CSV table of N, CA and C in Angstrom, one decimal:
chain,number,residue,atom,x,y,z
A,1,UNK,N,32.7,37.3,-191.5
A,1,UNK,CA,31.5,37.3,-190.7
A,1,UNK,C,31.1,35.9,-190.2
A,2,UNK,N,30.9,34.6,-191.5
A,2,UNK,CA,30.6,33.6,-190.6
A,2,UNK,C,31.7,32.9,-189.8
A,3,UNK,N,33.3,33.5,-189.9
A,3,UNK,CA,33.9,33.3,-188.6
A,3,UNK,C,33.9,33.7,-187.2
A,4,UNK,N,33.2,35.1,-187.0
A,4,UNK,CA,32.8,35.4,-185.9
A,4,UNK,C,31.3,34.6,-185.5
A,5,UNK,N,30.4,34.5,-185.9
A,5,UNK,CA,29.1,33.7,-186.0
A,5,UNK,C,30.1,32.5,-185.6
A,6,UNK,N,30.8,31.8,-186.3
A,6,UNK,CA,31.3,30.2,-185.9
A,6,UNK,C,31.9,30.4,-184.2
A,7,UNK,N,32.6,31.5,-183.7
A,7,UNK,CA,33.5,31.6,-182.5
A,7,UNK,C,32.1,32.0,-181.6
A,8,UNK,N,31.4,32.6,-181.9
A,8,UNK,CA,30.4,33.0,-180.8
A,8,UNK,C,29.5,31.3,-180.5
A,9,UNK,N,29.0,31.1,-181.4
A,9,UNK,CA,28.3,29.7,-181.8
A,9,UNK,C,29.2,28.8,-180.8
A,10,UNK,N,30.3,28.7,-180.8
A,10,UNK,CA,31.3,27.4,-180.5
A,10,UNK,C,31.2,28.4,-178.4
A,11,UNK,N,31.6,29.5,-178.6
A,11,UNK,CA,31.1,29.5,-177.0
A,11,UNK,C,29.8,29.8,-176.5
A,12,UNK,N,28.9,29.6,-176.8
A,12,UNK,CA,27.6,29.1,-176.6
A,12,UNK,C,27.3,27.7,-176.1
A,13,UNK,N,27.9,27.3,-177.5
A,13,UNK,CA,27.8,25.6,-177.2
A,13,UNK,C,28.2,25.2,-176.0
A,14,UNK,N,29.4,25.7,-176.0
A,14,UNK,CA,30.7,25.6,-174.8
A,14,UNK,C,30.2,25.8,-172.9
A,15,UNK,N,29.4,26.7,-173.4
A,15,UNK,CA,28.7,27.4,-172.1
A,15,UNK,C,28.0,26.2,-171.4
A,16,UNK,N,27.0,26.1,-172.7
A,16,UNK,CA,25.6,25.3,-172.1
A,16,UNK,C,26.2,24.1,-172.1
A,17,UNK,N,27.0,23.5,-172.4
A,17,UNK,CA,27.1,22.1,-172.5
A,17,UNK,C,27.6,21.7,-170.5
A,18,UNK,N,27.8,22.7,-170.1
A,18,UNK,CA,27.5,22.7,-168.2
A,18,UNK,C,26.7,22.7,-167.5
A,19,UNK,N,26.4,21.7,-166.9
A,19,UNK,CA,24.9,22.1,-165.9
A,19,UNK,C,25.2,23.7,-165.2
A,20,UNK,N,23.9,24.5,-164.9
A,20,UNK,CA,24.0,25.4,-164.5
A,20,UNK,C,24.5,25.7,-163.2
A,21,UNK,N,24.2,24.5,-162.2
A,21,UNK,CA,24.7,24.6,-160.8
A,21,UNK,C,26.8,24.5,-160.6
A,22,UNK,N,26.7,24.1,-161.9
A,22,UNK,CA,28.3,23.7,-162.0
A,22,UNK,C,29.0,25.0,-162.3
A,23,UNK,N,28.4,25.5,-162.9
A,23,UNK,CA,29.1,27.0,-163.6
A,23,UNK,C,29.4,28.2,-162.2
A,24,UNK,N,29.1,28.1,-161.4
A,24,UNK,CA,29.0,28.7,-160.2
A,24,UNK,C,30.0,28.2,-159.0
A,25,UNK,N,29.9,27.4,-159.5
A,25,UNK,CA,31.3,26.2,-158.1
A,25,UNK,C,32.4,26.2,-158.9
A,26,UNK,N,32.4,26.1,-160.4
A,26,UNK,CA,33.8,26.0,-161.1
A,26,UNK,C,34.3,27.3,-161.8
A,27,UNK,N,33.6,28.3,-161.6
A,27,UNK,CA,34.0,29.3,-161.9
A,27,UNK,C,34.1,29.7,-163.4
A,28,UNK,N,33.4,29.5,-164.1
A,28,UNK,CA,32.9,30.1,-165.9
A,28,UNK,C,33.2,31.4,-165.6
A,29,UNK,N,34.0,31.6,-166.7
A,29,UNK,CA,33.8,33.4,-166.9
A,29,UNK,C,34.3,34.0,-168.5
A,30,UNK,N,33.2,34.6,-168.6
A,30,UNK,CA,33.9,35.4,-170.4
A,30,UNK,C,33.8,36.5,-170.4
A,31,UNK,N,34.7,37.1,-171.2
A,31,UNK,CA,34.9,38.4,-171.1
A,31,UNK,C,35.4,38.8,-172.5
A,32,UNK,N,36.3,39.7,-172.7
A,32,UNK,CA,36.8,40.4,-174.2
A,32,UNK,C,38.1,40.9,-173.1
A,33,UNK,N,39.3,41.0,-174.6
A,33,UNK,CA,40.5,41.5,-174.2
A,33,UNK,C,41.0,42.0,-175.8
A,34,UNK,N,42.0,43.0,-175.5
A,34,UNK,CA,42.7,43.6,-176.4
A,34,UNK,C,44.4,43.2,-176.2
A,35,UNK,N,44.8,43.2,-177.6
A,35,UNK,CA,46.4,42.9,-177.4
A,35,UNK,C,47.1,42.3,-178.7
A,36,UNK,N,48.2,41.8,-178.5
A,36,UNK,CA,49.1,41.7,-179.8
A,36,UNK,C,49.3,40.1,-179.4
A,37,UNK,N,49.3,39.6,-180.6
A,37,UNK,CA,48.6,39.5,-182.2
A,37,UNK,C,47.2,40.0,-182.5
A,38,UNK,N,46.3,39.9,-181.5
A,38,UNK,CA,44.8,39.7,-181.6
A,38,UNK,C,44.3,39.9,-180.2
A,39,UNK,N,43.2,40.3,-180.5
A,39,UNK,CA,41.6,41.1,-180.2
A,39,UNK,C,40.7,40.2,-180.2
A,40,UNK,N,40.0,40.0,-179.0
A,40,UNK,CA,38.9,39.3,-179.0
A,40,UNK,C,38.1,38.9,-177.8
A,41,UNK,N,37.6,37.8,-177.9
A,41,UNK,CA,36.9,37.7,-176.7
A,41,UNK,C,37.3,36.4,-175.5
A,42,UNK,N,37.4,35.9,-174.6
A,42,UNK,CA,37.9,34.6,-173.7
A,42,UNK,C,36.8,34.1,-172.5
A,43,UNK,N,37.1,33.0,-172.7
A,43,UNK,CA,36.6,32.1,-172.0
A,43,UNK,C,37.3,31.2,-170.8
A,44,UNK,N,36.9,30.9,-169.6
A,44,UNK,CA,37.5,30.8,-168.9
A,44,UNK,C,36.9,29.6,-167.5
A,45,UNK,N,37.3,29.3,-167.7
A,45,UNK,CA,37.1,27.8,-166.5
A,45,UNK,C,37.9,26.8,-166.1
A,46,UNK,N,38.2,27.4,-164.6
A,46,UNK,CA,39.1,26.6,-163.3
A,46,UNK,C,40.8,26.9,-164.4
A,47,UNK,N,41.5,26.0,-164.5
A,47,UNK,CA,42.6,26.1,-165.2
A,47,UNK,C,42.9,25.9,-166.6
A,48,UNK,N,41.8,26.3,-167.0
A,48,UNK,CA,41.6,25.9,-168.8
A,48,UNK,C,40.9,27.3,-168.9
A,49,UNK,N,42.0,27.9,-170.2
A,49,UNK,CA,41.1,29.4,-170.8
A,49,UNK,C,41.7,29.3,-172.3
A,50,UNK,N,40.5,29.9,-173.0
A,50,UNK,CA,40.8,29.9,-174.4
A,50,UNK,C,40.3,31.7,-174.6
A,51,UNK,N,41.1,32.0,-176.0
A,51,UNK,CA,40.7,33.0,-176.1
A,51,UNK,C,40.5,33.2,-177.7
A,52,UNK,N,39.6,34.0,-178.5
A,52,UNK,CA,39.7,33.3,-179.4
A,52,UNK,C,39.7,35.3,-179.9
A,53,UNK,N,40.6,35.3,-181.1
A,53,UNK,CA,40.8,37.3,-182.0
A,53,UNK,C,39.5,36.8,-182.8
A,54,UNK,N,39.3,38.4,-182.6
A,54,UNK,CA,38.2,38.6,-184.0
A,54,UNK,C,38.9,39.8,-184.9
A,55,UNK,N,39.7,40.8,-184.2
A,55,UNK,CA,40.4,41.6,-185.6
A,55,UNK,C,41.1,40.9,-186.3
A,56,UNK,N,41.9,40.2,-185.7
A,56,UNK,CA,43.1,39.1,-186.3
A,56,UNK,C,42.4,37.5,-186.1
A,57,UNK,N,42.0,37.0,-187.1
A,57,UNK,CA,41.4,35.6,-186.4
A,57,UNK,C,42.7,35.1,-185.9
A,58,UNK,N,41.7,34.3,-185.0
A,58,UNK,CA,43.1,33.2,-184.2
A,58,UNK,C,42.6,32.7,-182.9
A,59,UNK,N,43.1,31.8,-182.2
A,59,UNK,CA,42.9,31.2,-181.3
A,59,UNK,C,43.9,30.4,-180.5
A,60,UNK,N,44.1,30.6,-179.0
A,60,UNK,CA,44.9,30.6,-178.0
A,60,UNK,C,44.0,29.7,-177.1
A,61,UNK,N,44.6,28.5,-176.7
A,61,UNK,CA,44.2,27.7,-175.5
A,61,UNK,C,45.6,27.1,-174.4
A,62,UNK,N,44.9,27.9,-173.3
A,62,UNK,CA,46.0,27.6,-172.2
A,62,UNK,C,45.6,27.0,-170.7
A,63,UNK,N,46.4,26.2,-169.9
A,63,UNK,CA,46.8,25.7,-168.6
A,63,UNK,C,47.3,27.2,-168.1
A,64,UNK,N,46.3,27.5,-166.9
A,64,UNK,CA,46.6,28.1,-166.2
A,64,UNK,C,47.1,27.7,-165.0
A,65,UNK,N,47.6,28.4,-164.1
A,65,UNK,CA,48.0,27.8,-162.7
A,65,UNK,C,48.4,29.4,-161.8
A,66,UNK,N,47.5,28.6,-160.2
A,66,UNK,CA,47.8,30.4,-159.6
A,66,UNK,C,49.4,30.2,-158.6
A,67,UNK,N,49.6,31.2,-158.7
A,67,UNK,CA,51.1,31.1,-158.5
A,67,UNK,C,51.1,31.0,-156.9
A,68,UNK,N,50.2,31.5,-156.1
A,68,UNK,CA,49.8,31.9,-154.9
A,68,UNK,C,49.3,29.9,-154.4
A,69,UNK,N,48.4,29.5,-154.9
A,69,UNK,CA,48.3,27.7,-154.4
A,69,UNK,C,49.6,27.3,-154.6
A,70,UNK,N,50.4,27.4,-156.0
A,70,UNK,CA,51.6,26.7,-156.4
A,70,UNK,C,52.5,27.1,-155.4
A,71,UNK,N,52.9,28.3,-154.9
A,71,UNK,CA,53.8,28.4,-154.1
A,71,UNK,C,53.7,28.3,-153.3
A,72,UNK,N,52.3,28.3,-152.4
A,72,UNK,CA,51.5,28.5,-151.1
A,72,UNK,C,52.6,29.5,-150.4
A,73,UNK,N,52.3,31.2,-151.5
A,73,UNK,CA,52.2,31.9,-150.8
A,73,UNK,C,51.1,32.8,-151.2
A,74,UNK,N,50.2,33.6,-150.4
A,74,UNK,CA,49.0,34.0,-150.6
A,74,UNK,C,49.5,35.4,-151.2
A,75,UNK,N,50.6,36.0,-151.1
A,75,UNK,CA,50.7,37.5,-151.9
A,75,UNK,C,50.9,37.3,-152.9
A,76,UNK,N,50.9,36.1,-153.6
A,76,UNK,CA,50.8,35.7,-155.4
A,76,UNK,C,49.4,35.4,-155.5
A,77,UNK,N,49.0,35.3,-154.6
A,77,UNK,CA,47.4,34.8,-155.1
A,77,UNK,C,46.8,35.7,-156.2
A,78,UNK,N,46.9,36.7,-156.5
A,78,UNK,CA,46.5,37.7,-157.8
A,78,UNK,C,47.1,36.8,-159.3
A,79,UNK,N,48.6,36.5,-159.0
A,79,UNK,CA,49.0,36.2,-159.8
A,79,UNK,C,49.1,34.5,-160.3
A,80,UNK,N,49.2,34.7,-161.8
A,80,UNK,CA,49.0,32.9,-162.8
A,80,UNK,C,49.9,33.1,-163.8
A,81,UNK,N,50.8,31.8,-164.3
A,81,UNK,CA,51.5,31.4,-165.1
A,81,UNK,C,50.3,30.8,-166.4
A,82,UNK,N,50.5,30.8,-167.4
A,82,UNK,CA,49.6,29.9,-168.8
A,82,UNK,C,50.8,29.5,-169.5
A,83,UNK,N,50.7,28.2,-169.9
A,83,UNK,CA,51.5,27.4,-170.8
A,83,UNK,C,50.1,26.7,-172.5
A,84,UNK,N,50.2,26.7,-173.3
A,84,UNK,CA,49.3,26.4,-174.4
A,84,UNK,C,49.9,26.6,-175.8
A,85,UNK,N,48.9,26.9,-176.7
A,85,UNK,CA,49.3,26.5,-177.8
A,85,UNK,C,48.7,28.0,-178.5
A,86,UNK,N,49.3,28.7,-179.9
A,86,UNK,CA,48.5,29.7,-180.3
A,86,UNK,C,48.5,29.4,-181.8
A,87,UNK,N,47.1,29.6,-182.6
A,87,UNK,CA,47.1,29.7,-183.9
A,87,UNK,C,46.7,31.3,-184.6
A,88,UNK,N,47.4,31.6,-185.4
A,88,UNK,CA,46.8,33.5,-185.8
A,88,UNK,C,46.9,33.4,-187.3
A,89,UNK,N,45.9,33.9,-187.7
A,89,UNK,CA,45.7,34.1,-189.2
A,89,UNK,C,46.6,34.9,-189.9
A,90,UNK,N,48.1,34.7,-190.1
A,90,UNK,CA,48.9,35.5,-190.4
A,90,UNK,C,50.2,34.7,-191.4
A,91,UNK,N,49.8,35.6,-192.2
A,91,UNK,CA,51.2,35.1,-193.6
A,91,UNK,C,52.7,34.7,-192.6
A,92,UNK,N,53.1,35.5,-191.3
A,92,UNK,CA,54.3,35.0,-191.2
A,92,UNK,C,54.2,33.8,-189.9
A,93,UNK,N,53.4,34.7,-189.7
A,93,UNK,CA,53.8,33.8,-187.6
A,93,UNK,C,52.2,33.3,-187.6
A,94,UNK,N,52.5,32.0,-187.9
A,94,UNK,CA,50.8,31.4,-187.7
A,94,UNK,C,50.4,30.4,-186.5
A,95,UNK,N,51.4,29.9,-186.1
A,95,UNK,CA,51.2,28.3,-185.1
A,95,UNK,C,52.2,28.4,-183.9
A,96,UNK,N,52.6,27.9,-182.7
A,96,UNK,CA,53.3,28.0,-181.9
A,96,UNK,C,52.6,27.7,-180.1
A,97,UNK,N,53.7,27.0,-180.0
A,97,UNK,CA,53.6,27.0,-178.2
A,97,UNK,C,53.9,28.5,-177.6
A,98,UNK,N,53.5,29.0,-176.9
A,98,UNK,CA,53.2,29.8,-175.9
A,98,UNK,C,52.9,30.0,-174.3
A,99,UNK,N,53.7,30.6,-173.7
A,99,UNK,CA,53.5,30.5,-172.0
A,99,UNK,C,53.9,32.0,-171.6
A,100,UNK,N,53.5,32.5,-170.5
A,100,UNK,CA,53.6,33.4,-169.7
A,100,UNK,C,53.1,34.0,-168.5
A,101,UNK,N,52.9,34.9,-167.9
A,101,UNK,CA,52.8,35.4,-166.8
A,101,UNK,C,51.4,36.2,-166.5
A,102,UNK,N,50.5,36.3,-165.6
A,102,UNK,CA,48.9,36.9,-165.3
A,102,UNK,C,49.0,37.5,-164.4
A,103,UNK,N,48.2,38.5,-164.4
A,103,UNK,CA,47.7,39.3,-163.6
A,103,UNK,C,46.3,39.4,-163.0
A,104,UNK,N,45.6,39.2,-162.2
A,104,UNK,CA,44.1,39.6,-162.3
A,104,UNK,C,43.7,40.9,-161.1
A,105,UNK,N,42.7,41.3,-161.1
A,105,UNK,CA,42.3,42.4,-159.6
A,105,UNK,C,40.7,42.3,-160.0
A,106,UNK,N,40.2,41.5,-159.2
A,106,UNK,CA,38.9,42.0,-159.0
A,106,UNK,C,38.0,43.1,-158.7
A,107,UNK,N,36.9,43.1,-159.5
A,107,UNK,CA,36.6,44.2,-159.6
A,107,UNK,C,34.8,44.1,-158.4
A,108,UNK,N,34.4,45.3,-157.3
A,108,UNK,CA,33.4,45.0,-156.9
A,108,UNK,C,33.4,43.8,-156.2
A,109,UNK,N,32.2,43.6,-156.4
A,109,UNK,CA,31.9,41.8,-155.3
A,109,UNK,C,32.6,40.9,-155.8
A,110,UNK,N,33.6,41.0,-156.7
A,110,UNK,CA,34.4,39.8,-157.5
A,110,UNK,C,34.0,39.3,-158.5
A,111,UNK,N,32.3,39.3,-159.2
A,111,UNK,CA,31.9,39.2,-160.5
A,111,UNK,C,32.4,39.1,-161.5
A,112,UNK,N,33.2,40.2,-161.3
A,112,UNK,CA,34.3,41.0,-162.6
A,112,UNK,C,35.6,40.8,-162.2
A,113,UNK,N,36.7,40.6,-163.2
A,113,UNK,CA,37.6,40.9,-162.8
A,113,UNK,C,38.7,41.4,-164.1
A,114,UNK,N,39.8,42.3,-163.8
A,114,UNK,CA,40.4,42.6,-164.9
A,114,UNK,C,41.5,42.4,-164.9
A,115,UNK,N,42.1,41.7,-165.8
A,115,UNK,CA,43.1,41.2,-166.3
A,115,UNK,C,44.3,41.6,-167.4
A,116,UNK,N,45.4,41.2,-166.7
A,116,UNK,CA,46.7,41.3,-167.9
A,116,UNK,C,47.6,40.7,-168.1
A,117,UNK,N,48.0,40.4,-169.1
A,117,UNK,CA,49.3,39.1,-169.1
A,117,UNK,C,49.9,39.6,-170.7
A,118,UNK,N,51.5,38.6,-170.5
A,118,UNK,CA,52.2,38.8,-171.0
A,118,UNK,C,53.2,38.0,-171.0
A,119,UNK,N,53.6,37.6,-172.6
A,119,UNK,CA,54.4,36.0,-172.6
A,119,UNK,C,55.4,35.9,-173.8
A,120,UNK,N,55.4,35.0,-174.1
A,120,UNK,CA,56.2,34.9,-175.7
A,120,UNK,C,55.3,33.7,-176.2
A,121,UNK,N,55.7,33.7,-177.6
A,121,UNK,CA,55.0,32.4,-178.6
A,121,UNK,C,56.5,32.5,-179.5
A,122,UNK,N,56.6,30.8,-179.5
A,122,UNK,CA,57.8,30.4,-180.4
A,122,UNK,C,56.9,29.8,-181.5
A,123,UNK,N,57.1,30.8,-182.6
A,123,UNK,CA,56.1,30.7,-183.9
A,123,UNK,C,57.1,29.9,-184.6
A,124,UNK,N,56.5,28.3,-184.8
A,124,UNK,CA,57.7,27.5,-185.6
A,124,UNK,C,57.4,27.1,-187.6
A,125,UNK,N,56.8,28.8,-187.9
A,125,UNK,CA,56.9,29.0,-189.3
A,125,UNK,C,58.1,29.5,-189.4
A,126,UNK,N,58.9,29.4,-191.0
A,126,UNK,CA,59.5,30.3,-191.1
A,126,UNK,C,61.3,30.4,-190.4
A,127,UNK,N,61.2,31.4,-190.3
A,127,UNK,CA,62.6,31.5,-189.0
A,127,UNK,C,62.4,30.8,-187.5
A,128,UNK,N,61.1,30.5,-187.1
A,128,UNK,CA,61.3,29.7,-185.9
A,128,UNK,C,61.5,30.7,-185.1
A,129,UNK,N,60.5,32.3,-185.2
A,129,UNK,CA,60.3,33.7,-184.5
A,129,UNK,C,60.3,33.3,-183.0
A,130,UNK,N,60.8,33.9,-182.0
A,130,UNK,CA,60.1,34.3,-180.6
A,130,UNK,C,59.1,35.2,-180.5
A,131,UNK,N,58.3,35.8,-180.2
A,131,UNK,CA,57.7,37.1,-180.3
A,131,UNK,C,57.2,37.1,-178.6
A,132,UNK,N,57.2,38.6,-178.4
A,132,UNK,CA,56.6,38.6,-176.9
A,132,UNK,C,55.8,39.5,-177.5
A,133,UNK,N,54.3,38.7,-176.4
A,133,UNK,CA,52.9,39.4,-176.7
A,133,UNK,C,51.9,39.6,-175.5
A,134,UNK,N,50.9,40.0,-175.7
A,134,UNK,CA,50.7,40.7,-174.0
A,134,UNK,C,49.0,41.0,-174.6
A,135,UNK,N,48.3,41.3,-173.7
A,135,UNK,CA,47.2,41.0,-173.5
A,135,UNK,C,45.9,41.8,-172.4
A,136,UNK,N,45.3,42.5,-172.5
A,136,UNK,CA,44.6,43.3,-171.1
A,136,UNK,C,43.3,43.1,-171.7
A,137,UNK,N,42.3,43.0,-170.2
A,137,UNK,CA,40.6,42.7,-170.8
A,137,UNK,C,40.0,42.8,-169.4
A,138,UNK,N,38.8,42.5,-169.2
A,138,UNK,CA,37.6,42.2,-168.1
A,138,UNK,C,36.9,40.5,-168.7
A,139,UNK,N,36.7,39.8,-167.6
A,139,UNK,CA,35.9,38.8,-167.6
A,139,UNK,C,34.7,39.0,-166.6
A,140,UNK,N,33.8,38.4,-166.8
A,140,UNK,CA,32.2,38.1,-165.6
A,140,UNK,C,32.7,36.9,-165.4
A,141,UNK,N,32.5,36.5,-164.0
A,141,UNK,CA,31.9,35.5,-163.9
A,141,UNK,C,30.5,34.5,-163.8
A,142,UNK,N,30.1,33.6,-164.0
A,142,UNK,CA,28.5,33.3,-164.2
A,142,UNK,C,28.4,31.9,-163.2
């Protein structure tokens, strides 16, 4: 319990520590997602998103990039690559670099949008695992 209290607390902080006119032009948005390793909630601003489990603790911070600027072609515009790092509260697979592939579709006036991705983490406990893991949710933006 006071690990969820610490992750809400830490995106609070995180929020406010923005002027309010800035969160609007840079695009803040949080939301909740489901998926393997971990469940939880994300945070999200310009090309930096973290996501942090609450079934499974753990925490994921990634470089985003939209595929649609990078290639300057606009029928990828939906779509984003993430490269980052992942930590999961787990006896085998705990720590590891991680990258893969995004989806988003806005939802309504664009407020909302819903998302999915799907990648690998080279978990360097142990055997030095691959794992492919994947991810679906809604964010607001504010």
């Amino acid at each position: 319990m006071k690990t969820i209290a610490w992750l809400c607390g830490s995106a609070c902080l995180f929020a406010a520590s923005i002027s309010f006119p800035a969160r609007a032009a840079d695009g803040l948005a949080a939301g909740v997602f489901l998926g393997s390793p971990m469940s939880g909630v994300t945070i999200k601003q310009d090309q930096f998103k973290i996501q942090a489990g609450i079934d499974k603790f753990g925490i994921a911070i990634d470089g985003t990039w939209n595929l649609g600027e990078w290639l300057g072609r606009m029928e990828y515009e939906p779509m984003y690559i993430y490269a980052g790092g992942q930590w999961v509260d787990d006896s085998t697979h705990q720590w590891g670099p991680r990258a893969g592939l995004g989806v988003t579709l806005p939802v309504g006036t664009g407020d909302v949008e819903l998302f999915a991705e799907a990648g690998t983490t080279w978990y360097w406990e142990e055997k030095g695992d691959i794992e492919f893991e994947g991810a679906a949710g809604a964010r607001m933006y504010f």
